[in-house]
Amino acid sequence: DAKTTQPNSMESNEEEPVHLPCNHSTISGTDYIHWYRQLPSQGPEYVIHGLTSNVNNRMASLAIAEDRKSSTLILHRATLRDAAVYYCILRDVYADKLIFGTGTRLQVFP
Amino acid sequence: DGGITQSPKYLFRKEGQNVTLSCEQNLNHDAMYWYRQDPGQGLRLIYYSQIVNDFQKGDIAEGYSVSREKKESFPLTVTSAQKNPTAFYLCASSILLSGANVLTFGAGSRLTVL
């Protein structure tokens, strides 16, 4: 599986946009970019995924670099409930499992 | 509402005892997974199953066993052979969405060995 690199932690103030970076320089053409987040003492929840084009949903936006070697998860207005560990994961379209790294711990301050 | 139910939420076990963690889903998902999470760490894959009566080892399968007799159920047994079983255990299932498999997780089971 191709690896991802994320900062260990980031901070934001409430109601400000947050940009969470992820580097994946060894990504292959069939790797999807997935983002999950995990709130304290809970199971992870799906946030968003994409292949080549930028993606938007009700939770966040995913901006994918043109060469696909990096991506950014964008939370448009952070809330206290967005404080969580965010995982960026690559998964081949033909793969049958998802491998998690250690993620980025996002702190949101009022 | 559809979802994944894990039980028990908290479990205490004496050393040398086997324990089984339950995972049930009513999402009609074909694939199911078990992950282990240690404090401050990411998730590590224990076992996964793509279809009924079939399962594969993940990265840390030693000391664990699973069965998949029904589509809805994927129980995990932590055996006495698992040297350090105290951890947070997460069950998930997946569905194909926009070309990619998206996982839905349960709330987890926290196992403590006394």
CSV table of C-alpha atoms in Angstrom, one decimal, chain B residues 37-74:
chain,number,residue,atom,x,y,z
B,37,GLN,CA,-6.4,0.4,18.4
B,38,ASP,CA,-3.9,1.1,21.2
B,39,PRO,CA,-3.7,4.4,23.0
B,40,GLY,CA,-2.4,7.2,20.8
B,41,GLN,CA,-2.0,4.9,17.9
B,42,GLY,CA,-3.8,4.4,14.6
B,43,LEU,CA,-5.9,1.4,13.7
B,44,ARG,CA,-4.3,-2.0,12.8
B,45,LEU,CA,-6.1,-4.6,10.8
B,46,ILE,CA,-6.7,-8.0,12.5
B,47,TYR,CA,-9.0,-9.9,10.2
B,48,TYR,CA,-11.4,-9.1,7.3
B,49,SER,CA,-14.0,-11.0,5.4
B,50,GLN,CA,-15.3,-10.2,1.9
B,51,ILE,CA,-18.1,-12.9,1.8
B,52,VAL,CA,-19.8,-15.4,4.1
B,53,ASN,CA,-17.6,-18.4,5.1
B,54,ASP,CA,-14.5,-16.7,3.9
B,55,PHE,CA,-12.0,-14.5,5.8
B,56,GLN,CA,-8.4,-13.4,5.6
B,57,LYS,CA,-5.7,-12.4,8.1
B,58,GLY,CA,-4.8,-8.8,8.4
B,59,ASP,CA,-1.5,-7.4,9.8
B,60,ILE,CA,-1.8,-8.6,13.4
B,61,ALA,CA,-3.9,-11.8,13.3
B,62,GLU,CA,-1.8,-13.9,15.8
B,63,GLY,CA,-3.8,-14.7,18.9
B,64,TYR,CA,-7.2,-13.9,17.3
B,65,SER,CA,-9.8,-15.9,15.5
B,66,VAL,CA,-13.0,-15.1,13.6
B,67,SER,CA,-15.9,-16.7,11.9
B,68,ARG,CA,-18.3,-15.5,9.2
B,69,GLU,CA,-21.3,-17.9,9.2
B,70,LYS,CA,-23.8,-15.2,8.5
B,71,LYS,CA,-23.6,-12.0,6.4
B,72,GLU,CA,-24.7,-9.9,9.3
B,73,SER,CA,-22.3,-11.2,11.9
B,74,PHE,CA,-18.5,-11.3,12.3
